[in-house]
Short mmCIF file of C-alpha atoms and ligand atoms in Angstrom, two decimals:
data_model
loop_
_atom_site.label_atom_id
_atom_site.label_comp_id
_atom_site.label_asym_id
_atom_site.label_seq_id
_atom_site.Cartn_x
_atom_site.Cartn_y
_atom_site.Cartn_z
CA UNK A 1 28.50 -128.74 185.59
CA UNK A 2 30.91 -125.94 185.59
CA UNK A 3 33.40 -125.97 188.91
CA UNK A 4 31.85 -123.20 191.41
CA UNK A 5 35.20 -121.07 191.10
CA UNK A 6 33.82 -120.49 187.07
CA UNK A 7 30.64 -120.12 187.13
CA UNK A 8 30.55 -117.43 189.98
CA UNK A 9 34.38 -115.47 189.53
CA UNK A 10 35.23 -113.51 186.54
CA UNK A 11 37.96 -115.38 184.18
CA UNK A 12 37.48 -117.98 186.57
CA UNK A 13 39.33 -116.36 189.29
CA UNK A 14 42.32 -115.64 187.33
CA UNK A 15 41.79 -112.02 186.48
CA UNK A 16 45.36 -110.21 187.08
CA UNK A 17 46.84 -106.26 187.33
CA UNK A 18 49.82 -106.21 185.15
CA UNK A 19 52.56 -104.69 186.26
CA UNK A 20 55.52 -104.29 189.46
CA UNK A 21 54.63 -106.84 191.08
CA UNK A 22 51.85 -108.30 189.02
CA UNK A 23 48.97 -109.37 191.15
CA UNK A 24 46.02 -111.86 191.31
CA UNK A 25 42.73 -109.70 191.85
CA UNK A 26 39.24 -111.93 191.54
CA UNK A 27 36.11 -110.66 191.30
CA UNK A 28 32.64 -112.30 191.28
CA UNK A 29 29.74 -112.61 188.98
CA UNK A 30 26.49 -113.42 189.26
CA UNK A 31 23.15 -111.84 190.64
CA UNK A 32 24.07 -110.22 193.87
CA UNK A 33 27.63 -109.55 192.50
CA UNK A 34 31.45 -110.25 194.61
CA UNK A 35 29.27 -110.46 197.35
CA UNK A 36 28.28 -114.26 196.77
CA UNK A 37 32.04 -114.97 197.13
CA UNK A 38 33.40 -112.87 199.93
CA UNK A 39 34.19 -113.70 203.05
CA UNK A 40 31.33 -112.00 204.84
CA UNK A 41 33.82 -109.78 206.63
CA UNK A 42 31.84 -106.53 207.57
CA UNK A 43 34.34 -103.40 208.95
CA UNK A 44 32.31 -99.64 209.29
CA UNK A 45 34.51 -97.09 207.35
CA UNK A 46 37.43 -95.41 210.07
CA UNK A 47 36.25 -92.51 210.83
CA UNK A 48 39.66 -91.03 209.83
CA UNK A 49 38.73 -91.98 206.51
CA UNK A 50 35.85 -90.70 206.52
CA UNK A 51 37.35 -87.61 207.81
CA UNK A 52 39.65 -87.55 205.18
CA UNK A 53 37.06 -88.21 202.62
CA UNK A 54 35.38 -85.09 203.62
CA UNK A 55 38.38 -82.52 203.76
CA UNK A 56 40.15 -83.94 200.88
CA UNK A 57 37.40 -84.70 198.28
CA UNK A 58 34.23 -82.46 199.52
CA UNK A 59 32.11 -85.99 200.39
CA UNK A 60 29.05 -84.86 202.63
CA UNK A 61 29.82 -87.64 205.30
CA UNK A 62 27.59 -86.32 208.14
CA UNK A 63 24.97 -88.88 207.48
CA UNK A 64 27.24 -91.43 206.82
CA UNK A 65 27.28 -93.37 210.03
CA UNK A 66 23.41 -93.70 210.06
CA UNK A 67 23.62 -95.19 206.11
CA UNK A 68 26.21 -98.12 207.97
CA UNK A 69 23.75 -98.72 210.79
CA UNK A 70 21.40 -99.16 208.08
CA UNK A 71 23.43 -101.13 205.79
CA UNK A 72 24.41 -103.14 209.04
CA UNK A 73 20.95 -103.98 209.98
CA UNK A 74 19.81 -105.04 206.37
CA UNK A 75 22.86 -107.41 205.97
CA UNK A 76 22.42 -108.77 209.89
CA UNK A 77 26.17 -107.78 210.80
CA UNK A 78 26.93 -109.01 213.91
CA UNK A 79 30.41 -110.09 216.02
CA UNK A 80 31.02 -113.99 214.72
CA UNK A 81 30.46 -116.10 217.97
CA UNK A 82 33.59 -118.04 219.18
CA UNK A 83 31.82 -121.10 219.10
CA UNK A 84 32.46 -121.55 215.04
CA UNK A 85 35.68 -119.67 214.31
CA UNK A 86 37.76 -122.79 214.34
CA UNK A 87 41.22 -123.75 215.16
CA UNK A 88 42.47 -120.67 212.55
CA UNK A 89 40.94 -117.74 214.21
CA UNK A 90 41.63 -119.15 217.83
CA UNK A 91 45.31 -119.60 217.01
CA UNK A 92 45.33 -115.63 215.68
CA UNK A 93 43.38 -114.64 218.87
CA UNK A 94 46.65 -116.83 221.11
CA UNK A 95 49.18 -115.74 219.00
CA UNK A 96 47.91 -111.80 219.28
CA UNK A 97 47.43 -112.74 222.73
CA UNK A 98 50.91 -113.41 223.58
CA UNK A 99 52.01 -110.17 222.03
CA UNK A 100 49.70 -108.12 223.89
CA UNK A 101 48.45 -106.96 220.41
CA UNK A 102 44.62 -105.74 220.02
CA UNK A 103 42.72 -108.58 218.39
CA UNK A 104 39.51 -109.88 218.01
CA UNK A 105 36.43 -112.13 216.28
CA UNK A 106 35.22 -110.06 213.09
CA UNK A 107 32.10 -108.46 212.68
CA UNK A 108 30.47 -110.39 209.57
CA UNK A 109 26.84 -110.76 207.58
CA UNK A 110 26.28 -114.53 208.73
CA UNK A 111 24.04 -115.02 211.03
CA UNK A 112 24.00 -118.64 211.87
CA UNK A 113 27.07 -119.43 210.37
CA UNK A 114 28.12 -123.14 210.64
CA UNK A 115 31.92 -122.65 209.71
CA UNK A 116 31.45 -124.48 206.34
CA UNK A 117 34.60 -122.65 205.58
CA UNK A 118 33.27 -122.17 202.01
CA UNK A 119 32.53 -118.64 201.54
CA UNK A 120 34.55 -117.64 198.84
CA UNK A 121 32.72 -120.20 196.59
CA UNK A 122 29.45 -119.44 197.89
CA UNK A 123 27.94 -119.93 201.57
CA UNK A 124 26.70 -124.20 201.38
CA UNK A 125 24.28 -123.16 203.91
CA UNK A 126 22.97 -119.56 202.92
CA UNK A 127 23.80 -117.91 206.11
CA UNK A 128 26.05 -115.72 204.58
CA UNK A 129 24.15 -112.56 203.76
CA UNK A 130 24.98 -111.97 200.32
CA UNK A 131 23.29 -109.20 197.86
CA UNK A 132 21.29 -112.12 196.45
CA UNK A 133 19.77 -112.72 199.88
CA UNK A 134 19.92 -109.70 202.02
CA UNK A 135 18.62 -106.88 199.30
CA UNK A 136 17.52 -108.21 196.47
CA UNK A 137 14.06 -109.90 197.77
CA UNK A 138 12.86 -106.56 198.75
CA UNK A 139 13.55 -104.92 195.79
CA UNK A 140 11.59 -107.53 193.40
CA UNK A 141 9.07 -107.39 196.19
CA UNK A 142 9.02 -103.63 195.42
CA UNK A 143 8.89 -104.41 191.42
CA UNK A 144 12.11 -104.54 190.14
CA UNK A 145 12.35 -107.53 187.45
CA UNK A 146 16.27 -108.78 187.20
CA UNK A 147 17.75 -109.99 183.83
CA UNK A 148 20.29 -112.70 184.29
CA UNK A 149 23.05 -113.97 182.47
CA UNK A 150 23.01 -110.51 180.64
CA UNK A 151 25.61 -108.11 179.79
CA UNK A 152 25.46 -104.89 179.12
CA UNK A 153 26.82 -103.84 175.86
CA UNK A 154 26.41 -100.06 176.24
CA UNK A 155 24.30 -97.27 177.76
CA UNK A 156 22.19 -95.33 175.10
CA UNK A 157 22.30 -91.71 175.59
CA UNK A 158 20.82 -88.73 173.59
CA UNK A 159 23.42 -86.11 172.72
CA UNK A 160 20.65 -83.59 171.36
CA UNK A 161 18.34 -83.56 174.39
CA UNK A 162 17.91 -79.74 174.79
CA UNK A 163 19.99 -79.10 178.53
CA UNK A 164 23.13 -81.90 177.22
CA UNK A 165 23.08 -84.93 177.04
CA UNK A 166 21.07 -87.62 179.10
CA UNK A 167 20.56 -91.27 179.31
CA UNK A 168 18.06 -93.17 177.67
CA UNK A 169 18.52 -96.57 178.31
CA UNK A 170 20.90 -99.91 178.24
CA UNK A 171 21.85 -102.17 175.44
CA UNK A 172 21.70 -105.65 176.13
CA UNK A 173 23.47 -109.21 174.84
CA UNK A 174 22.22 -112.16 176.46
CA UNK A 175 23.83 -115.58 177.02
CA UNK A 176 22.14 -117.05 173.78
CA UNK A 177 23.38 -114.16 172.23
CA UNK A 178 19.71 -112.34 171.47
CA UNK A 179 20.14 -108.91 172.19
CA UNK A 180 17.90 -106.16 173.77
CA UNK A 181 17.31 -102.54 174.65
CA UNK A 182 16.13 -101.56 177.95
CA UNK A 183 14.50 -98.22 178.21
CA UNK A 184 15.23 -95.40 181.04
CA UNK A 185 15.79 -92.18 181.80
CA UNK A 186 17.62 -93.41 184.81
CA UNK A 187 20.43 -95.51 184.84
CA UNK A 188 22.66 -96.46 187.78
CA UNK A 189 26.02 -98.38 186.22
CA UNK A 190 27.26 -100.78 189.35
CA UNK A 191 29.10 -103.00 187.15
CA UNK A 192 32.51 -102.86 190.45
CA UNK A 193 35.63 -100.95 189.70
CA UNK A 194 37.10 -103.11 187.17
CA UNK A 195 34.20 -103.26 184.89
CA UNK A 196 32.07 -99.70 185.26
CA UNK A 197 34.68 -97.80 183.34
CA UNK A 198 34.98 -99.99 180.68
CA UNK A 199 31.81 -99.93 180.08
CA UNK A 200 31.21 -96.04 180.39
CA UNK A 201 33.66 -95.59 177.33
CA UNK A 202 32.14 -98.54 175.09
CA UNK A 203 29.08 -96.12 175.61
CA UNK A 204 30.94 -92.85 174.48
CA UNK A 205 30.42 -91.66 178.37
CA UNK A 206 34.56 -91.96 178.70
CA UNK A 207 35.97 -88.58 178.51
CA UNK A 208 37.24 -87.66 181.89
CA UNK A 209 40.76 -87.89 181.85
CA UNK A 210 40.72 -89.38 185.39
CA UNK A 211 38.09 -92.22 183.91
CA UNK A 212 39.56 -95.17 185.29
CA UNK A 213 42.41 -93.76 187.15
CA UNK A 214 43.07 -94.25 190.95
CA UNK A 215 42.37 -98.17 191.51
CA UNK A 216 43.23 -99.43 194.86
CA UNK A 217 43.51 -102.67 195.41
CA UNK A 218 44.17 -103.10 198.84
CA UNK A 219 46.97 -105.78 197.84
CA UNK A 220 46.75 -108.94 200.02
CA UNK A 221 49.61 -111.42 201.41
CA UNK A 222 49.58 -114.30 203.32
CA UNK A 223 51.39 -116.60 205.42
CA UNK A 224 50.86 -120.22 207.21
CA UNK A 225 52.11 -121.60 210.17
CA UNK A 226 52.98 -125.47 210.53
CA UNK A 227 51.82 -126.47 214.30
CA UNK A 228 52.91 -129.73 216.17
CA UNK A 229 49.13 -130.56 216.60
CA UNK A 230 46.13 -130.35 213.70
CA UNK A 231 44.59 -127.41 212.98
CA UNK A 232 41.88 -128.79 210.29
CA UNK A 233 42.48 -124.63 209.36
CA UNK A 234 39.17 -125.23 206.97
CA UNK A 235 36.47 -126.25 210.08
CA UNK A 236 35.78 -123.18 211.22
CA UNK A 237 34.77 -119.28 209.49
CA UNK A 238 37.24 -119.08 206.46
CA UNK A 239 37.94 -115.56 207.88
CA UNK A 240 37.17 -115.10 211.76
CA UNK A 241 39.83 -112.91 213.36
CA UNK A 242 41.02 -109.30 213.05
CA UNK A 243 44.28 -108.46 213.90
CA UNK A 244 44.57 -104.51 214.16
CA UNK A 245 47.47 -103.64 216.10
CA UNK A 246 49.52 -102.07 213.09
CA UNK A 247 46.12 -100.74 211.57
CA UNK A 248 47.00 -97.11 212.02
CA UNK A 249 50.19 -97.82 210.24
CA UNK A 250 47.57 -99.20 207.46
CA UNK A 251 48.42 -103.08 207.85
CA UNK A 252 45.13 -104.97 208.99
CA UNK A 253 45.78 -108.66 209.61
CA UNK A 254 43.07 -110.89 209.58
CA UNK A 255 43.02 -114.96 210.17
CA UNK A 256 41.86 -116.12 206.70
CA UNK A 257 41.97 -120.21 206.22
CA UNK A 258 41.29 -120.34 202.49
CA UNK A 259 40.50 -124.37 201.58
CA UNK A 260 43.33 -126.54 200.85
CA UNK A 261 44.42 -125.81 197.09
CA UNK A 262 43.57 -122.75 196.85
CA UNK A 263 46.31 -121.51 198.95
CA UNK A 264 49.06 -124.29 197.79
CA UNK A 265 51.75 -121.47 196.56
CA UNK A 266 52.68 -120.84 199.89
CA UNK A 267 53.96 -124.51 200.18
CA UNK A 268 57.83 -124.82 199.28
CA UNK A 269 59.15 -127.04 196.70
CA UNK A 270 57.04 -128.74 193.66
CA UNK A 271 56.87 -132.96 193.06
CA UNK A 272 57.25 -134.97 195.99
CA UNK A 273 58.00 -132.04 198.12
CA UNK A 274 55.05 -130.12 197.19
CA UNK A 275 52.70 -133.39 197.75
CA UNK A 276 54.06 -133.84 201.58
CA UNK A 277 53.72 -130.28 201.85
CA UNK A 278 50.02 -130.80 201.04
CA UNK A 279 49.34 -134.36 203.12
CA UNK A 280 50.63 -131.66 205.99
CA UNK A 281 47.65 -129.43 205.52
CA UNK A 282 46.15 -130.77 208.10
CA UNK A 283 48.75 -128.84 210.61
CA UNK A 284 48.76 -125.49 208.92
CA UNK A 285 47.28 -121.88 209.90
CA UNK A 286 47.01 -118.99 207.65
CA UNK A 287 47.06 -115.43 207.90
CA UNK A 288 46.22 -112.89 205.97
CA UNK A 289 47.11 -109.04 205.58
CA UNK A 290 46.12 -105.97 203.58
CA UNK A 291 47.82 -102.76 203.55
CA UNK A 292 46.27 -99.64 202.90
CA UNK A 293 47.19 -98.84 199.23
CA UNK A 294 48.07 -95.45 197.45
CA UNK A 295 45.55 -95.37 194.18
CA UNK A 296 48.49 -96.41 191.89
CA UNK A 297 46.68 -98.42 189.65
CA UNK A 298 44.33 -97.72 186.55
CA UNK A 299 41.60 -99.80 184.51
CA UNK A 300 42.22 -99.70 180.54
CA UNK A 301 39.92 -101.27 177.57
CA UNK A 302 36.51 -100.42 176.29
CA UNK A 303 35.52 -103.88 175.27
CA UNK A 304 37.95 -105.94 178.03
CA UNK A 305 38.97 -104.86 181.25
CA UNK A 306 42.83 -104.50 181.49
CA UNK A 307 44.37 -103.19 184.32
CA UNK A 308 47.68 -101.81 185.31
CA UNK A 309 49.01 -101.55 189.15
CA UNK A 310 52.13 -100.62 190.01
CA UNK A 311 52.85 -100.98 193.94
CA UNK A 312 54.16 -97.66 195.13
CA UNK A 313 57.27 -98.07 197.21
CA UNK A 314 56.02 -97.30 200.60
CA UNK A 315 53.20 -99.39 200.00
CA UNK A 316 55.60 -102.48 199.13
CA UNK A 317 57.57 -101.76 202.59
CA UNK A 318 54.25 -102.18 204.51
CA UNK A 319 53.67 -105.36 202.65
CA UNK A 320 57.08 -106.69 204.09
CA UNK A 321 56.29 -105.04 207.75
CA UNK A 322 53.00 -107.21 207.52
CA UNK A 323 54.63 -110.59 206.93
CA UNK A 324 56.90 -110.09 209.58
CA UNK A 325 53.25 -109.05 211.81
CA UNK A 326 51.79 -112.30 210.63
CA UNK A 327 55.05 -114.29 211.39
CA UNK A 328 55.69 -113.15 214.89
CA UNK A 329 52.17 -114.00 215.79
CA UNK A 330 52.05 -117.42 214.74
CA UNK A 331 55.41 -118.25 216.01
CA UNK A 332 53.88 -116.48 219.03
CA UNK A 333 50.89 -119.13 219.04
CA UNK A 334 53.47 -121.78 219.25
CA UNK A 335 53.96 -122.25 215.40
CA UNK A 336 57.02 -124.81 214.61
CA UNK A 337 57.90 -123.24 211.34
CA UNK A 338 56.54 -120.13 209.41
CA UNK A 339 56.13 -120.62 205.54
CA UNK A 340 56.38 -117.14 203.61
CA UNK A 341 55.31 -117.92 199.85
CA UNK A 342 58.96 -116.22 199.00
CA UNK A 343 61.17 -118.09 197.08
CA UNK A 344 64.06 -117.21 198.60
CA UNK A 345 63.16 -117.55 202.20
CA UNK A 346 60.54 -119.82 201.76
CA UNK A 347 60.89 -120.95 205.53
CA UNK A 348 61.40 -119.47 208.74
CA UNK A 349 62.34 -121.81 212.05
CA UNK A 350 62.34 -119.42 214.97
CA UNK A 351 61.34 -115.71 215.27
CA UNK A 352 65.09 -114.81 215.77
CA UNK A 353 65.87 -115.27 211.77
CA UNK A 354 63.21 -112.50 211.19
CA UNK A 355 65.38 -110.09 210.16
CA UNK A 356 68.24 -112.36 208.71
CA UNK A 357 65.55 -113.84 206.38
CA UNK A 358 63.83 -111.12 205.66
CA UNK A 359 66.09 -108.45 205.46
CA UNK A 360 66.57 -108.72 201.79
CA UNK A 361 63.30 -109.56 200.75
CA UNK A 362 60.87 -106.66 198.68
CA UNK A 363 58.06 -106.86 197.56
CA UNK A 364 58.68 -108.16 194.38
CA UNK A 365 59.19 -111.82 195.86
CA UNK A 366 55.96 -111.37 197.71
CA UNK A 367 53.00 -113.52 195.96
CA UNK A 368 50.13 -110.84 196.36
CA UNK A 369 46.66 -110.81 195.30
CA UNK A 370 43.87 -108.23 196.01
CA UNK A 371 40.32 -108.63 196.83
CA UNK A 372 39.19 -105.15 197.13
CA UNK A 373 39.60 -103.16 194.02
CA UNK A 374 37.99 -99.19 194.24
CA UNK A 375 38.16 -95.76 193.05
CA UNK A 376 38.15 -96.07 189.03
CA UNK A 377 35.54 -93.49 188.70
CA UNK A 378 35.86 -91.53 192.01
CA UNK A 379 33.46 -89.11 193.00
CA UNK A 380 33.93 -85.84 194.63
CA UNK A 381 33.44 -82.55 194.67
CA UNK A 382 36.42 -80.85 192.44
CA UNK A 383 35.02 -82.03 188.68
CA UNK A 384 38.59 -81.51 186.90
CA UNK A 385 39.79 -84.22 189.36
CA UNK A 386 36.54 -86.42 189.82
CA UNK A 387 34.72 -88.59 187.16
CA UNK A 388 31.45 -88.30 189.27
CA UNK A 389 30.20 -85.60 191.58
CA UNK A 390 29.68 -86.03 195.24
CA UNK A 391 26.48 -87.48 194.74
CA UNK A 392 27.28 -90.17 192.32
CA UNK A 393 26.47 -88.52 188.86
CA UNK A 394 28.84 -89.18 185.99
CA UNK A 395 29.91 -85.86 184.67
CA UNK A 396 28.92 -84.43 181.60
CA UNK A 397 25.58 -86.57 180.97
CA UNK A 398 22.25 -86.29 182.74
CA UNK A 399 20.73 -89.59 184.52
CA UNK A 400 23.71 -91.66 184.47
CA UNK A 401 24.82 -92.63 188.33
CA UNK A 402 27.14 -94.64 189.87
CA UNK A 403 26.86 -97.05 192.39
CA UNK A 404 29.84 -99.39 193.47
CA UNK A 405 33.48 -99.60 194.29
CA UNK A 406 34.42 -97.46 191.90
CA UNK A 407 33.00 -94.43 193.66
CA UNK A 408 35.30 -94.61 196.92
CA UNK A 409 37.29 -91.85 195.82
CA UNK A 410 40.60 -93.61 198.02
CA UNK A 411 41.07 -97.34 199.17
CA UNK A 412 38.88 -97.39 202.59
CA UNK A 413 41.60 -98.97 204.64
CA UNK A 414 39.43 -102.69 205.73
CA UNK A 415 37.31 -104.61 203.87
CA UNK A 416 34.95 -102.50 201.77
CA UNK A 417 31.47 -104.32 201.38
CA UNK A 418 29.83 -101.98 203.95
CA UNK A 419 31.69 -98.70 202.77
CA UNK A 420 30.55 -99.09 198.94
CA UNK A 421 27.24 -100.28 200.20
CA UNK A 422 26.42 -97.28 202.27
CA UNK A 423 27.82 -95.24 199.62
CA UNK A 424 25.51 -96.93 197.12
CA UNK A 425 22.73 -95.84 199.52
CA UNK A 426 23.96 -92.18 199.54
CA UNK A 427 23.89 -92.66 195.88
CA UNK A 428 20.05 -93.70 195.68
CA UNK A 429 18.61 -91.12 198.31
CA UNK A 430 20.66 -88.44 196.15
CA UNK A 431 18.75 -89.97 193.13
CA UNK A 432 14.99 -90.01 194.76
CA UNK A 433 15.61 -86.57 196.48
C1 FAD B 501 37.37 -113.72 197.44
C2 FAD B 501 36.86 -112.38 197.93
C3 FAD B 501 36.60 -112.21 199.26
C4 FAD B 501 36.14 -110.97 199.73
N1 FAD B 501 35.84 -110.82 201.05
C5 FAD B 501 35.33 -109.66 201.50
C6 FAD B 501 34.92 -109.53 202.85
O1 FAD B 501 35.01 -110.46 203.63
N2 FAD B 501 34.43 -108.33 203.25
C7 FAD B 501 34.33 -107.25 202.40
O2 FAD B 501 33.93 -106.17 202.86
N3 FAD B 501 34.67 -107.37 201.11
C8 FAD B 501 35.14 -108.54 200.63
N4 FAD B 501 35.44 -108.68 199.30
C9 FAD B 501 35.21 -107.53 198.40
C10 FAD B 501 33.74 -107.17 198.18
O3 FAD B 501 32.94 -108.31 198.01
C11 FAD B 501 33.69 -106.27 196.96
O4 FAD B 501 34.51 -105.15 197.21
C12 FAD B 501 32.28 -105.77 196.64
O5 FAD B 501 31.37 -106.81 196.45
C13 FAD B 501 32.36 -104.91 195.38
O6 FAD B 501 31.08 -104.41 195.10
P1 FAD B 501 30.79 -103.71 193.70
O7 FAD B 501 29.35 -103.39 193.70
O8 FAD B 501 31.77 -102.64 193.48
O9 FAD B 501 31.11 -104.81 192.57
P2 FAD B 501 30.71 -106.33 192.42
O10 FAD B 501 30.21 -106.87 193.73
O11 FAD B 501 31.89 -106.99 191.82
O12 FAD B 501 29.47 -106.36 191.44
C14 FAD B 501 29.57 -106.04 190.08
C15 FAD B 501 28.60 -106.91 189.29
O13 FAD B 501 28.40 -106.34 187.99
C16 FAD B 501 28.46 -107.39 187.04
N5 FAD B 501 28.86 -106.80 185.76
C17 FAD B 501 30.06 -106.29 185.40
N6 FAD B 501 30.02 -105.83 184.13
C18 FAD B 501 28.76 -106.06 183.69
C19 FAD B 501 28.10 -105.82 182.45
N7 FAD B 501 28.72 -105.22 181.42
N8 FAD B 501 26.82 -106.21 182.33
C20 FAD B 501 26.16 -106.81 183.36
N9 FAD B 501 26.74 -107.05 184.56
C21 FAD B 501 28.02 -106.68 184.72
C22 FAD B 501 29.49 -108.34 187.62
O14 FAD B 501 29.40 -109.62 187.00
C23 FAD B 501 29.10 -108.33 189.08
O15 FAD B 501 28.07 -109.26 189.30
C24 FAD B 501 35.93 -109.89 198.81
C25 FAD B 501 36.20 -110.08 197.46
C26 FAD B 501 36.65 -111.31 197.02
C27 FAD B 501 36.95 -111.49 195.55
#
């Protein structure tokens, strides 16, 4: 059987942005979406963003905060207990400690969460509440009949319908390659930011000029810290800790102890080097940071996704502000060395060669990847500037909504599940009303 990293990510994982720097950005799928491989890290939207959201792109967010309790409730979001963060997130919370910086367990949808330290190749012991678990028994239970293993070749529209053209249905190819047409007058496209407008112009539904402009990414960086004593960084929640001191400056820092392997670039050297790097796992912690992006990216392709991201230059001076964040507080937890991922400081000894080290450094010797990709089809009020209205509706065609990341018309600043979820919901109660 297929290794869990292919069956459930797109390209296996290995989907990239092209561009200055290029970028890893995975995404999930399978029935309940990126969901079944997050990290079941739950933040509300800031209500400066949501402020922000209102002035600048005419979003109705008065309601807002009761579609997150709501969201919230369904996905049983809830402050992770100490008891199972594990050596990772307890170092963050004594290294944030020290520097009197604001820190604490994150809010996530795992009720009874054992610390398998598996999340982002699906929860072992299904406490994580992903989209497969949380929503969709309640919607079959309500009728809805899900089609697996399917793609969707197209959405079939009528251009003659008297009033402009509306939706009629989907087009279907399914694994064994039989194909079939779903009929509706309704369709709501949720295919996540990297997919939806690909597939809205292999339908002929592509014609705003702003169609697939505006990704964020939220780009990602990380760093590890080698202690005298074990960490064992994967016993525990993969990501436990938030770390929000610089968060107004739009760097959140979270503890995030990906499994051994998967975060092996960040070990210097290759051979023998590389292979006592790894035997020293065992004494490592991670951390993690994502800076609030400018939308400098757009989605290309009708049949394949290809994306373009180019980091704006502000953006790639936060990215070095948050690995000297993450460095200071695991040298502050009593870290030996730091190791950076950057080639040409690929260690750090003491906090003091901070800025010797670093002072060169840019972004473009920065490994990043991204995990939160938005804004592709943006809704809002303005239509020259916005794909879809402010309730969700593509323009210029009647019954086609949208429903995932690609809505958030700028990146949300933390983690998005909850954000795109509760706009999702704003989305459907537009759609019944
Ligand atoms: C490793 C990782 C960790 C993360 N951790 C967190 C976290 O802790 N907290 C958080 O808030 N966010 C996290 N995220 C991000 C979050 O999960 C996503 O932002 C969110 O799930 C995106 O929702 P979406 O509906 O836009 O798209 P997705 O969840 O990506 O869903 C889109 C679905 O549509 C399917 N699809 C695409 N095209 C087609 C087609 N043509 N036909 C049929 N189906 C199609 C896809 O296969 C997929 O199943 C993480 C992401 C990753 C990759």
């Amino acid at each position: 059987m297929a290794h869990p990293q292919h069956r459930l990510y797109r390209h296996g994982g290995a989907t990239a942005a092209l561009g200055g720097p290029p970028l890893l950005l995975p995404t999930g799928r399978a029935v309940g979406g990126t969901t079944i491989v997050n990290s079941g890290t739950c933040y509300r939207t800031p209500t400066p963003v949501l402020r922000r959201w209102s002035s600048e792109f005419g979003w109705n967010t008065n309601g807002f905060d009761t579609l997150l309790d709501e969201v919230e409730r369904t996905l049983q979001v809830a402050t992770q207990p100490r008891d199972v963060l594990g050596n990772n997130g307890l170092l963050a919370l004594d290294g944030a400690k020290h520097l009197g910086w604001r820190a604490a367990p994150l809010r996530r949808n795992a009720p009874g969460c054992k610390g398998s330290c598996q999340c982002v190749v699906g929860c072992p012991t299904g406490a994580k509440q992903s989209v497969q678990l949380s929503v969709l028994p309640d919607a079959c239970a309500a009728g809805a009949r899900i089609v697996t293993g399917a793609r969707v070749l197209r959405i079939l529209s009528d251009p003659d319908r008297p009033g402009g053209p509306a939706a009629v249905g989907v087009h279907v190819r399914r694994a064994d390659g039989s194909e079939l047409e779903i009929l509706s007058p309704l369709i709501v496209v949720a295919a996540g930011a990297l997919q939806s407008p690909p597939l809205l112009r292999r339908s002929g539904l592509g014609s705003h000029p702003r169609l697939g402009q505006d990704l964020s990414v939220h780009p990602a960086t990380s760093v590890a810290g080698r202690f005298p004593h074990k960490v064992t960084a994967w016993e525990g929640v993969l990501q436990s800790v938030g770390i929000e001191e610089l968060h107004a400056e739009g760097v959140l820092l979270e503890a995030t102890a990906t499994p051994p392997g998967m975060s092996s670039f960040i070990l210097p050297g290759l051979g023998r080097e590389l292979r006592a790097g790894m035997d020293g796992a065992g004494h490592l912690a991670t951390l993690g940071a994502m800076i609030a992006d400018h939308p400098s990216g757009r989605v290309l392709g009708r049949d394949r996704t290809l994306i373009r991201y180019d980091l704006h230059p502000h953006d790639a001076t936060r990215l070095v502000t948050a690995v000297r964040a993450m460095t200071r507080v695991l040298f502050a937890a009593g870290a030996q060395e730091v190791l950076t991922g950057i080639a040409r400081a690929p260690r750090l000894q003491s906090p003091q060669q901070l800025d010797s080290m670093l002072d060169h450094v840019t972004a473009r010797d920065l490994h990043l990847s991204a995990f939160h990709p938005t804004g592709t089809v943006a809704a809002g009020r303005d239509p020259q500037r916005f794909p879809a209205d402010e309730r969700g509706q593509l323009q210029g065609v009647h019954g086609v909504h949208i429903a995932d990341g690609s809505v958030l018309p700028s990146c949300p600043e933390v983690n998005p599940q909850l954000t795109i979820m509760a706009a999702a919901l704003a989305v459907s109660r537009a759609i019944v009303q």
